[in-house]
Coordinates of C-alpha atoms in Angstrom, one line a residue:
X1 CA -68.5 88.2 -90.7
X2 CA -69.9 84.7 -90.1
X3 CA -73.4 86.3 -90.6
X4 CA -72.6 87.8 -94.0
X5 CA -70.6 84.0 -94.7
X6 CA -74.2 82.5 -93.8
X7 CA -76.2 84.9 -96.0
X8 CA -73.8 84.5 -99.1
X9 CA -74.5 80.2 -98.6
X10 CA -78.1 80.7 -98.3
X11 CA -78.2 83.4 -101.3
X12 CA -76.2 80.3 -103.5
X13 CA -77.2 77.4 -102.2
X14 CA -80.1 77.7 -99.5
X15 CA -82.0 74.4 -100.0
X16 CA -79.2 72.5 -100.4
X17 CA -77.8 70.2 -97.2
X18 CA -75.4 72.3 -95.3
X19 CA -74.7 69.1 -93.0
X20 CA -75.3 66.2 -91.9
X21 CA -74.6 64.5 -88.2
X22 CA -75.2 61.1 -87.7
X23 CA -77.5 60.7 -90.6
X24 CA -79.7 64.2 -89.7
X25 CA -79.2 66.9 -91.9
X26 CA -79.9 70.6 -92.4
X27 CA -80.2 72.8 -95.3
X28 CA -78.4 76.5 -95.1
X29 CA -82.0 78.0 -95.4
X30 CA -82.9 75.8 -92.3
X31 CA -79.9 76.9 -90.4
X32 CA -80.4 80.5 -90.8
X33 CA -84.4 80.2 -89.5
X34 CA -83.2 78.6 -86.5
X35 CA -80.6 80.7 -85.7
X36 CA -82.7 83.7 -86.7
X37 CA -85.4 82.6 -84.1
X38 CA -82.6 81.3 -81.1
X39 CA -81.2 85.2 -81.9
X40 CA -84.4 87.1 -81.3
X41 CA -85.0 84.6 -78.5
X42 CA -81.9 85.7 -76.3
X43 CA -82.4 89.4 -77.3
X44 CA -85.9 88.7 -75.3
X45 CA -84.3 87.3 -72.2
X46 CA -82.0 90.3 -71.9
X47 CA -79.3 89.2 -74.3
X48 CA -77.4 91.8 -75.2
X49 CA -74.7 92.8 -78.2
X50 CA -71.4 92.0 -76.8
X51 CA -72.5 89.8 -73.8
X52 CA -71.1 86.6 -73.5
X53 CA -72.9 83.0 -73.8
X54 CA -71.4 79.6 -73.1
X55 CA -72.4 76.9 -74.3
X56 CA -71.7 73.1 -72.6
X57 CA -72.9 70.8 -75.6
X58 CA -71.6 68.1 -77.8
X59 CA -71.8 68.2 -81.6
X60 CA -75.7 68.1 -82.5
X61 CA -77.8 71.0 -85.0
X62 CA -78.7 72.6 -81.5
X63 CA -75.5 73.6 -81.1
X64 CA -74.9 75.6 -84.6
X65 CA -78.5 76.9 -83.6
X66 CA -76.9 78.6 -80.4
X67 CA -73.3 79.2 -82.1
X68 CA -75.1 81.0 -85.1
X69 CA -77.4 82.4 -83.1
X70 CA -75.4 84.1 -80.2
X71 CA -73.8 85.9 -83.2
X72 CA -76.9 87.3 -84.9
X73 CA -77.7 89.3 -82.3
X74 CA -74.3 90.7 -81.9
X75 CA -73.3 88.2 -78.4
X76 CA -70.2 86.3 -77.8
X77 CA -69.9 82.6 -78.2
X78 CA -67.9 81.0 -75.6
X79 CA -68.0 76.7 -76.4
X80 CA -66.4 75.2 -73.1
X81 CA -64.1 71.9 -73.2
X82 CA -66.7 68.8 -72.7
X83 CA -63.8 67.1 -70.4
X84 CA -64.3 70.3 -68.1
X85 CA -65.5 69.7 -64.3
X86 CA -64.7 71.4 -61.0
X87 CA -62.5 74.3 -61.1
X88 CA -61.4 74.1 -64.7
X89 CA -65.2 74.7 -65.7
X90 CA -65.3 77.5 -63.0
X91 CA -62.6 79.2 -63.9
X92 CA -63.5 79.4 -67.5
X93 CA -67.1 80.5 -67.0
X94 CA -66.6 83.1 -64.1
X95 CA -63.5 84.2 -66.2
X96 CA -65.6 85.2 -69.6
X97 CA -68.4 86.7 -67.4
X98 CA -70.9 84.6 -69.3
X99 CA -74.4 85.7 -67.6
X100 CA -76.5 82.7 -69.5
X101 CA -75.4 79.1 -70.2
X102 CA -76.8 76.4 -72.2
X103 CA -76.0 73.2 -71.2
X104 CA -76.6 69.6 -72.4
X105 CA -78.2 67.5 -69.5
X106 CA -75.6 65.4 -69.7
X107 CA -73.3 68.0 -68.2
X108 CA -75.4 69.5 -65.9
X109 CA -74.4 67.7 -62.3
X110 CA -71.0 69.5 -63.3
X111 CA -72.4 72.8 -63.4
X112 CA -74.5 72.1 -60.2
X113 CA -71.8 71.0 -58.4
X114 CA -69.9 74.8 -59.1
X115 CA -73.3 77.0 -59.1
X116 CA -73.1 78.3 -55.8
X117 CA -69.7 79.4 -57.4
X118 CA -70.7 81.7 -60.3
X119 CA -72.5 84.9 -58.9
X120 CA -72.7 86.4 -62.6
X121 CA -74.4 83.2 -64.2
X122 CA -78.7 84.6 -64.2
X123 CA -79.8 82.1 -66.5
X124 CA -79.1 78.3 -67.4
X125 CA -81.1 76.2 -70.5
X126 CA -80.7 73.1 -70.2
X127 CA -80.9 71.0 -73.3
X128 CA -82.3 67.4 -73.5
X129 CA -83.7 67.4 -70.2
X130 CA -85.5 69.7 -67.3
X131 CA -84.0 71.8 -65.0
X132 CA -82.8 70.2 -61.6
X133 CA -85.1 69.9 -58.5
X134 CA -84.7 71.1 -54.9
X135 CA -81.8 74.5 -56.6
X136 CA -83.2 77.1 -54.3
X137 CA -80.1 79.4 -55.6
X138 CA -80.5 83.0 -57.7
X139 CA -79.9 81.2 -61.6
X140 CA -82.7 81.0 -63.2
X141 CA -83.1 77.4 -65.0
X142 CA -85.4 76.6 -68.1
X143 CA -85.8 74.2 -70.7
X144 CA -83.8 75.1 -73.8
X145 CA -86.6 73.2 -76.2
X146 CA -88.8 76.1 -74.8
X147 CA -86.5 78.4 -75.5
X148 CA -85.6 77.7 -79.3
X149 CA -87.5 81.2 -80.2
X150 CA -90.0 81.6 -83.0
X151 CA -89.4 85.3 -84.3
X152 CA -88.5 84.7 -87.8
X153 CA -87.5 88.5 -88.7
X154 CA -84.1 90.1 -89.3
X155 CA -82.3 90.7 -86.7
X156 CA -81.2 94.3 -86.6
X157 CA -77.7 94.1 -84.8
X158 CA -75.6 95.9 -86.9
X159 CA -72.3 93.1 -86.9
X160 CA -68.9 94.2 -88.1
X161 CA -66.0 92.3 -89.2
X162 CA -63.5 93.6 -86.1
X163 CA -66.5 92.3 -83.7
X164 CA -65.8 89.7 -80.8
X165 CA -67.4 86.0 -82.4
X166 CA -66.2 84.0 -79.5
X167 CA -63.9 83.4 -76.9
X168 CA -61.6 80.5 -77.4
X169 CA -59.7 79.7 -74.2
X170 CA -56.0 78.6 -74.4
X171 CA -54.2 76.4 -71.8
X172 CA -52.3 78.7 -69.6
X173 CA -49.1 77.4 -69.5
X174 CA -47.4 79.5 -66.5
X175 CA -51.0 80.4 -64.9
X176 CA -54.4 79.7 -65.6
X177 CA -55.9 79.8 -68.9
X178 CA -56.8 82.7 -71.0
X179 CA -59.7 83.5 -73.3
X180 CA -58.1 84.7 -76.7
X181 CA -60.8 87.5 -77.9
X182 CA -61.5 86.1 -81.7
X183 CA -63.3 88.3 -84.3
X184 CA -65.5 87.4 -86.8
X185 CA -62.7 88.1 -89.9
X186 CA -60.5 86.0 -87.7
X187 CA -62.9 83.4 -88.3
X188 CA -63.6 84.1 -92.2
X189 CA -59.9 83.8 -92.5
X190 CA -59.8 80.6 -91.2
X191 CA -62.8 79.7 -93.7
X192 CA -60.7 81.2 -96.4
X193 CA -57.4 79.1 -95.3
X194 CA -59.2 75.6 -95.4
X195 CA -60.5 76.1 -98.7
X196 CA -57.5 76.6 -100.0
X197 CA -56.2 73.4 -98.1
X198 CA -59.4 71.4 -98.6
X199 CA -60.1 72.6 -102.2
X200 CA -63.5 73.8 -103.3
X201 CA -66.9 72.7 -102.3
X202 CA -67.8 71.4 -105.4
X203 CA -66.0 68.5 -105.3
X204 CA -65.5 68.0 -101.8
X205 CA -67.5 66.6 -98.3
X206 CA -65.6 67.2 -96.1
X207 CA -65.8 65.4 -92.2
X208 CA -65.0 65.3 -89.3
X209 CA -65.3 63.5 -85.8
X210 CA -63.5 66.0 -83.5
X211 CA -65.9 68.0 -80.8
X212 CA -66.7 72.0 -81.7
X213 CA -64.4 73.7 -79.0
X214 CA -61.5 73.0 -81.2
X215 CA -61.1 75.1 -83.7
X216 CA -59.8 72.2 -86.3
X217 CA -63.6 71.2 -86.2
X218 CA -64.9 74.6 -86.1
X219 CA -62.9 75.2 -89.4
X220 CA -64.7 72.6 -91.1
X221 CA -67.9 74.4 -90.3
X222 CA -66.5 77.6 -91.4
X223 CA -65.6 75.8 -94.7
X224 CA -68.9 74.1 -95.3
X225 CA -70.2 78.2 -94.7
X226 CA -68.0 79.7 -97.1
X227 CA -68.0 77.3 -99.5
X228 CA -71.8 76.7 -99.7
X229 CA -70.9 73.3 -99.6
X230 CA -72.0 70.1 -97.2
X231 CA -69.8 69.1 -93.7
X232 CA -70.6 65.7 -92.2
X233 CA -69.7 65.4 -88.7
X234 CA -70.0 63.0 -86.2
X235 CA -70.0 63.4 -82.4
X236 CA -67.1 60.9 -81.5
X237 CA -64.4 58.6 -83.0
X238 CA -64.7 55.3 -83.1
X239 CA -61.7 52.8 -84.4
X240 CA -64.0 50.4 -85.4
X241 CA -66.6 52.6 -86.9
X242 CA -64.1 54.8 -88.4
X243 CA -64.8 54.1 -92.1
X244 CA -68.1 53.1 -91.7
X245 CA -68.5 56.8 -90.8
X246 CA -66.2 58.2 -93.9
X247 CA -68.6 56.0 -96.0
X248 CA -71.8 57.2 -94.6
X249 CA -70.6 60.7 -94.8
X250 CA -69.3 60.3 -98.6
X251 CA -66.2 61.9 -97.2
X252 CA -63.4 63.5 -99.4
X253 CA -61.6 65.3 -96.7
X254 CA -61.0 64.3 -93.2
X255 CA -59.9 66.6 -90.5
X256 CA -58.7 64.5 -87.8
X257 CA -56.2 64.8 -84.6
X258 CA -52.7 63.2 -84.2
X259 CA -53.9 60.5 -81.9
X260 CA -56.1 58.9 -84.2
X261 CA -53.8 59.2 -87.3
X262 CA -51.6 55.6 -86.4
X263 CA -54.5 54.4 -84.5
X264 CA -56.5 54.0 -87.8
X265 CA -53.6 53.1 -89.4
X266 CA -52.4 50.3 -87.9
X267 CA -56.3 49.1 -87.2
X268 CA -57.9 45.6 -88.6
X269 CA -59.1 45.9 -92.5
X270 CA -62.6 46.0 -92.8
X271 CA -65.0 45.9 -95.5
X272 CA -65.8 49.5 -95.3
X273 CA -62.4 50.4 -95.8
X274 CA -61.7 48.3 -98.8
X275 CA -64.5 50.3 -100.6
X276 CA -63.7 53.4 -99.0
X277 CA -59.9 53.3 -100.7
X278 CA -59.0 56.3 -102.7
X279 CA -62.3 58.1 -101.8
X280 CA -61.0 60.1 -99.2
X281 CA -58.5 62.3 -100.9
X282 CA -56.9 64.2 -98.1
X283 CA -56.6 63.8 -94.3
X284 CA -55.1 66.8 -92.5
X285 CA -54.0 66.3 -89.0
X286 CA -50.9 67.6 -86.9
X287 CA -48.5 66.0 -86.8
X288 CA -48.1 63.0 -89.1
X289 CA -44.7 60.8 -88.8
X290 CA -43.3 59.6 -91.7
X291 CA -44.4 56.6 -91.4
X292 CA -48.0 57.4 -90.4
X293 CA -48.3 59.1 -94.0
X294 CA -46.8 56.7 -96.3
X295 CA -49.5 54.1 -94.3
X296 CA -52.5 56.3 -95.5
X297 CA -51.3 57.3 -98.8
X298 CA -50.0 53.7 -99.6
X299 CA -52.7 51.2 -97.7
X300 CA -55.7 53.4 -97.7
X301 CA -55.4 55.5 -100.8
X302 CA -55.3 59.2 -99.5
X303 CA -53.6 61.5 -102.2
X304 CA -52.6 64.5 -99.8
X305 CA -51.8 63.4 -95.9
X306 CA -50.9 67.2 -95.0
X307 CA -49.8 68.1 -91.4
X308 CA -47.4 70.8 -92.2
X309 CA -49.0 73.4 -90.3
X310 CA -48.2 75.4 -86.9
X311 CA -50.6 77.7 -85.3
X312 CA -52.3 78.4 -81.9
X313 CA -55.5 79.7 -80.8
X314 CA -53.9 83.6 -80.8
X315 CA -53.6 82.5 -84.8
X316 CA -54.5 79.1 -86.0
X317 CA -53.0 78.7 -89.1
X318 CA -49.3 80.7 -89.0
X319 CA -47.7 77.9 -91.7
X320 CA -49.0 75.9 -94.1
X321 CA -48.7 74.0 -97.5
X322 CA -51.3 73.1 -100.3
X323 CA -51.3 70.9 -103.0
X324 CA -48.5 70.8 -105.5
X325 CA -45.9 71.7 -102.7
X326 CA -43.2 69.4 -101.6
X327 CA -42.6 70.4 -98.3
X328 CA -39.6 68.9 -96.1
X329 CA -41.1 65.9 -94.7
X330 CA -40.5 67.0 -90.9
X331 CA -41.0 71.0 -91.5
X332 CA -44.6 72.7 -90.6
X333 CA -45.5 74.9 -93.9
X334 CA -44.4 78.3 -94.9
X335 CA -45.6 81.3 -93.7
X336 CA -49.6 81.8 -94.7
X337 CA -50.4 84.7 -97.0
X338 CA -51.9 86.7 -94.0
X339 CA -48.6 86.3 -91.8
X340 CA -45.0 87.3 -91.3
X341 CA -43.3 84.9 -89.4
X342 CA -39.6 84.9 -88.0
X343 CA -37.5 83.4 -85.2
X344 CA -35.8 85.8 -83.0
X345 CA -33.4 85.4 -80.2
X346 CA -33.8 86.4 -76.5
X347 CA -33.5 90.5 -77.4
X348 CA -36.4 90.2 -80.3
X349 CA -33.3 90.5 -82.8
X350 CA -33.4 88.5 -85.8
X351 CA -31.6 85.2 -85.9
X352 CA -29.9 83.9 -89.1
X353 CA -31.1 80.9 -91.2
X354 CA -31.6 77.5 -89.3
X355 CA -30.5 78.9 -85.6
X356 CA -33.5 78.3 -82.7
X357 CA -35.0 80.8 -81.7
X358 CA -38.5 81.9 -80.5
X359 CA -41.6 82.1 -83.3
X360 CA -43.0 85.4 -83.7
X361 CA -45.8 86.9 -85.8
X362 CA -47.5 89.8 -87.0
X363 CA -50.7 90.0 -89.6
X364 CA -50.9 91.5 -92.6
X365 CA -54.3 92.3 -92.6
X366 CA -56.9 93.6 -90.0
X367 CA -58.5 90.9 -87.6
X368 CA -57.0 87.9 -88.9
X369 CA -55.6 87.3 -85.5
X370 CA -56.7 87.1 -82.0
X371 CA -57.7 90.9 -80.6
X372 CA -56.0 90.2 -77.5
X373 CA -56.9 88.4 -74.2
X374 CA -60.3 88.6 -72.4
X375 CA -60.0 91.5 -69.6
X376 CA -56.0 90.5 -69.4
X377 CA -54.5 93.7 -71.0
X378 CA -50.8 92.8 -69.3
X379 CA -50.9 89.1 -70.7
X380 CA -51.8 90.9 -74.1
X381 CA -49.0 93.4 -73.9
X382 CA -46.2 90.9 -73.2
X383 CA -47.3 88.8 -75.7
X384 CA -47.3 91.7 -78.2
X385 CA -43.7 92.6 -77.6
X386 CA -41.7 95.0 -80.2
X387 CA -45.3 94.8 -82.1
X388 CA -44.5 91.0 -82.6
X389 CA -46.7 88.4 -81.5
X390 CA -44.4 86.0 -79.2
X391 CA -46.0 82.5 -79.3
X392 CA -43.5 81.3 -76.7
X393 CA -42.7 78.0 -78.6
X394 CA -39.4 77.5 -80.7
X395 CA -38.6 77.3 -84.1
X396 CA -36.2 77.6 -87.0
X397 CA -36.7 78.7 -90.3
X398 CA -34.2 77.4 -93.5
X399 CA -33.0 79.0 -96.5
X400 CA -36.6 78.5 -98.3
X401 CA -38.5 80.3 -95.2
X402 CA -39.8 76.2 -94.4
X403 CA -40.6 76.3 -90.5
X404 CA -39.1 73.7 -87.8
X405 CA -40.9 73.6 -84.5
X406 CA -38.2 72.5 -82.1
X407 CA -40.0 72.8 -78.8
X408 CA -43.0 73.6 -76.2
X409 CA -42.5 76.8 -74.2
X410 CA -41.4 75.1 -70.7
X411 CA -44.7 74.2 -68.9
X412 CA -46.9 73.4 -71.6
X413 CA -48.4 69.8 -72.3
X414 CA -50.2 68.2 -74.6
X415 CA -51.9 65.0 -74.1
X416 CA -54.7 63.2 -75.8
X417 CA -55.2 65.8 -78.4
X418 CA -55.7 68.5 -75.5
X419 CA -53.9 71.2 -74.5
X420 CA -53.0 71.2 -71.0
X421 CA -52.1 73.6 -68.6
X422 CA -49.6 72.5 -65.7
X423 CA -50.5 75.4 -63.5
X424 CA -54.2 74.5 -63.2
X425 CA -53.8 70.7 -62.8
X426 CA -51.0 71.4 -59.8
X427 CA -53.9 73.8 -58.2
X428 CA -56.4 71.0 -58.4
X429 CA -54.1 69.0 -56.5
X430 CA -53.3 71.6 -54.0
X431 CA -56.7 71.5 -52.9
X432 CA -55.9 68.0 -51.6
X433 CA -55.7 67.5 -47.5
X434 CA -52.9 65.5 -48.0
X435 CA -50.4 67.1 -50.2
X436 CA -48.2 70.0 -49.3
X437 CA -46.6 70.6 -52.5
X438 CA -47.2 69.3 -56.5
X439 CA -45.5 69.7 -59.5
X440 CA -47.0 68.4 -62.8
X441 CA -44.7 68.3 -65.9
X442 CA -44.2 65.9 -69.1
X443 CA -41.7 63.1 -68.8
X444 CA -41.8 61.4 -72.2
X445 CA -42.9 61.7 -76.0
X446 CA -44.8 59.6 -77.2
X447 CA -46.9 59.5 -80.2
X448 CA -45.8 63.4 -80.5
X449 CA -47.7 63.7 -76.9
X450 CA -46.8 64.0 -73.2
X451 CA -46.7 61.5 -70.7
X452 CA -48.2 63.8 -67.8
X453 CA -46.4 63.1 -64.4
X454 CA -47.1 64.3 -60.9
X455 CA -44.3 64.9 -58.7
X456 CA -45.6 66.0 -54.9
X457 CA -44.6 66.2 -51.2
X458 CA -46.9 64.6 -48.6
X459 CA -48.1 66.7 -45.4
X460 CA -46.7 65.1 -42.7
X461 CA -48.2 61.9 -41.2
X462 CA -49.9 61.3 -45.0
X463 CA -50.6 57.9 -45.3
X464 CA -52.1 58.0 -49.1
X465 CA -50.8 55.8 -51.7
X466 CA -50.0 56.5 -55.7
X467 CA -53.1 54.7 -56.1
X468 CA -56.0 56.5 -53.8
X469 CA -54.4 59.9 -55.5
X470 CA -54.8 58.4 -59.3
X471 CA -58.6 57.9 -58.5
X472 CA -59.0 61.0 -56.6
X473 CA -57.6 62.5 -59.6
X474 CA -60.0 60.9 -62.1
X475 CA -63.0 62.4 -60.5
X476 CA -61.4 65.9 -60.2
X477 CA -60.4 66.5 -63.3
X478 CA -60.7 66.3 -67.2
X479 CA -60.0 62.6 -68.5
X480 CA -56.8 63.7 -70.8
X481 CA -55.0 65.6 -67.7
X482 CA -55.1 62.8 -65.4
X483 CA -51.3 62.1 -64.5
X484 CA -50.0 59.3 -66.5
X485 CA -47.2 58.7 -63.5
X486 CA -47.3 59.8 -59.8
X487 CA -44.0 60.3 -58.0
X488 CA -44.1 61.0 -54.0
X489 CA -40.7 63.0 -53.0
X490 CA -38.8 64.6 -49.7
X491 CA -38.8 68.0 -51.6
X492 CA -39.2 69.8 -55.0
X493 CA -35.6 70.6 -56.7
X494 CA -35.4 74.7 -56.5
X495 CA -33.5 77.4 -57.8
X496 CA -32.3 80.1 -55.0
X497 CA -35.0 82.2 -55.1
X498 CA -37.5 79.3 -54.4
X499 CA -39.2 78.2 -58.0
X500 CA -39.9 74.5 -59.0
X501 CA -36.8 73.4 -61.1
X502 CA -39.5 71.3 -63.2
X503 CA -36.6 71.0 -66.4
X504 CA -34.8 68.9 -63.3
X505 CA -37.5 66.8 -62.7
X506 CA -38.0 66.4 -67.1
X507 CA -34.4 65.3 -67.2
X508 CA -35.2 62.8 -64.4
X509 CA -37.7 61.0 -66.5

């Protein structure tokens, strides 16, 4: 579990800096105080094993308080997208029945603005700040400073390795997004999969500037945990600070998104870069173009620039490659030791070497998956077809068992490093006076990511323009779902029994 992983690093290595944000740092023994007293803490306010806890927060030590702390005492950590607002943050918190929130302040008009919309929230901390004036609602609002806890003793929740550690939401693709149910093992294996990609703590910092509801960042945590070893993190990217923050942080190892890959790249030299060349040893990030990679291998140093990888939340890390391996340049890894992966056609038969087909897997060992998704035992069924996990995306595999991912399953975008779901951006639109009908789907690739693009049909007598409905848009929803492109139209393109022919309205760019 990630309790035991915590132990084991305090039992090696306990006054020793498990990591450092910004220049503030904590040792393991620190860590596990902290989240010893936040666990005893939300025992006391009616916390119990199995209940759910969100958490709104950016990257800061109060938020491995809470993570580490929610799963002392047996709870389950839900971390919600900071881009979240309106119904996407509804959804997600009515949906994982979380009864207590924290929240930064900096979030908190969000949540006010959708409290008279979740009847099973009780209690809300907010962190940095007070609680709002004038709520006269039935949530319960305190400070979450006076709420850290200051029972140092064991907690006795007995956690084992099968046990729900969090809820990790997916994008829905053809409705609205699901939590995947994630166990604590699920989690250890991902610890033990990025030390074999990252290499051993002794020798390695490793760093990162991505946000904690991802799990690429969460991994790096989960590293620093098994390894006994420090993490440096920082709570955004910044092009122009980028090396000064892989100095401070005496980075080795830099887990990073595709988006920022050929925007460093092709970024100004600096002094900080000049020193920093050849110190930071690998850089994983999916994907990496050719040309991307030979830039930081050749003009920055990096030995290992790895992006051959493919996993989703359900699994993470399916594929992968580690050092000494020559992998194709455009393939994603070979199977992981804790996976069999194949590509089968559209009756879950087997397809032959190098023919598309859809990726499925299956686990070798217990928990190393997802258990399913939250309170949506259909979804988990169909997804578990033939006792294969369908990931709904498609693949080939060659002669050497080297995975190619060919394509998206058909409504699923990705756009600024996020996952997107098309169904819940068209029913944020739909709550518009003024549009009758709205179909959001990619139209381009660029950079490896969509180009979102809204094609609707006005109510009759609409006056709006493309304009008024991009800036509507902007205050509605998260930054990275915002349609690139607007397009207004008679009538959607339909198959005879009435759905949106959206692979029409791809093809027409």
């Amino acid at each position: 579990t990630v309790i035991h992983m915590l132990e084991r690093a305090v039992d090696r290595a306990g006054d020793d800096c498990f990591y450092t944000i910004d220049g503030v740092s904590c040792t393991f023994r620190e860590m596990d105080r902290r989240s010893t007293c936040f666990g005893n803490e939300l025992l006391s306010l009616g916390v119990c094993k199995g209940h759910t806890v969100a958490t709104i927060m950016g990257t800061s030590e109060d938020l491995f308080t809470q993570w580490l702390g929610i799963n002392k005492m047996g709870a389950i950590w839900v971390p919600v997208n900071l881009a979240y607002r309106g119904e996407f943050l509804r959804h997600q918190l009515g949906d994982s029945l979380a009864q207590m929130v924290v929240c930064h302040v900096e979030f908190l008009d969000r949540l006010m603005d959708i409290a008279d919309q979740l009847p099973q929230v009780r209690r809300i901390l907010v962190a940095g700040g007070d609680a709002p004036r004038g709520y006269d609602g039935s949530i319960v609002f305190g400070r979450f400073e006076d709420h850290r806890g200051a029972d140092e003793s064991r907690i006795s929740a007995v956690i084992e390795p099968q046990d729900l550690a969090a809820l990790l939401y997916t994008s829905g693709t053809t409705g609205p997004s699901k939590g995947c149910m994630i166990s604590h093992n699920y989690l250890c294996m991902q610890a033990r999969q990025s030390s074999a990609q990252y290499g051993s703590g002794q020798e390695n910092v490793v760093w990162t500037p991505l946000p904690m509801f991802h799990t690429a960042a969460m991994n790096v945590v989960l590293w620093g945990l098994y390894e006994a070893a420090r993490i440096a993190l920082s709570p955004r990217f910044s092009v122009s600070r980028f090396w000064d923050d892989v100095e401070a942080a005496g980075a080795t190892v830099a887990m990073l998104l595709s988006t920022i890959l050929p925007l460093v790249a092709k970024a100004p030299d600096t002094p900080a870069m000049a020193r920093c060349k050849g110190k930071l040893r690998t850089v994983v990030g999916v994907p990496i173009s050719p040309e991307i990679r030979q830039i930081w291998k050749t003009r920055f140093g990096v030995e290992w620039v790895t992006s051959w990888v493919y996993g989703q939340t359900e699994n993470n890390r399916l594929t992968t490659a580690l050092r000494g391996e020559t992998p194709p340049e455009l393939s994603c890894g070979r199977a992981a030791d804790e996976f069999d992966v194949m590509i089968f056609d559209d009756n879950d038969c087997p397809v032959e070497p190098g023919v598309v087909g859809q990726i499925v897997c299956r686990p070798k060992f217990p928990n190393v998956m997802f258990e399913g998704y939250w309170n949506r035992p259909e979804a988990t069924a169909l997804a578990w077809r033939n006792l294969w996990m369908h990931t709904g995306d498609l693949g080939r595999l060659d002669e050497q068992g080297w995975l190619y991912f060919v394509d998206r399953s058909k409504d699923y975008l990705r756009s600024k490093g996020e996952n997107v779901s098309s169904f819940e951006v068209e029913s944020v639109f739909m709550t518009h006076e003024e549009i009758a009908e709205a179909a959001v789907h990619a139209v381009s690739d660029r950079n490896a990511e969509d180009d979102i693009k809204l094609t609707a049909v006005l109510k009759v007598g609409s006056t709006i323009v493309h304009r008024e409905l991009c800036l509507w848009a902007i205050n509605k929803l998260p930054y990275f779902a915002v349609p690139r492109y607007f397009e207004f139209r008679h009538e959607l393109p339909r198959n005879p029994t009435g759905k949106v022919l959206k692979y029409k309205l791809r093809d027409d760019g």
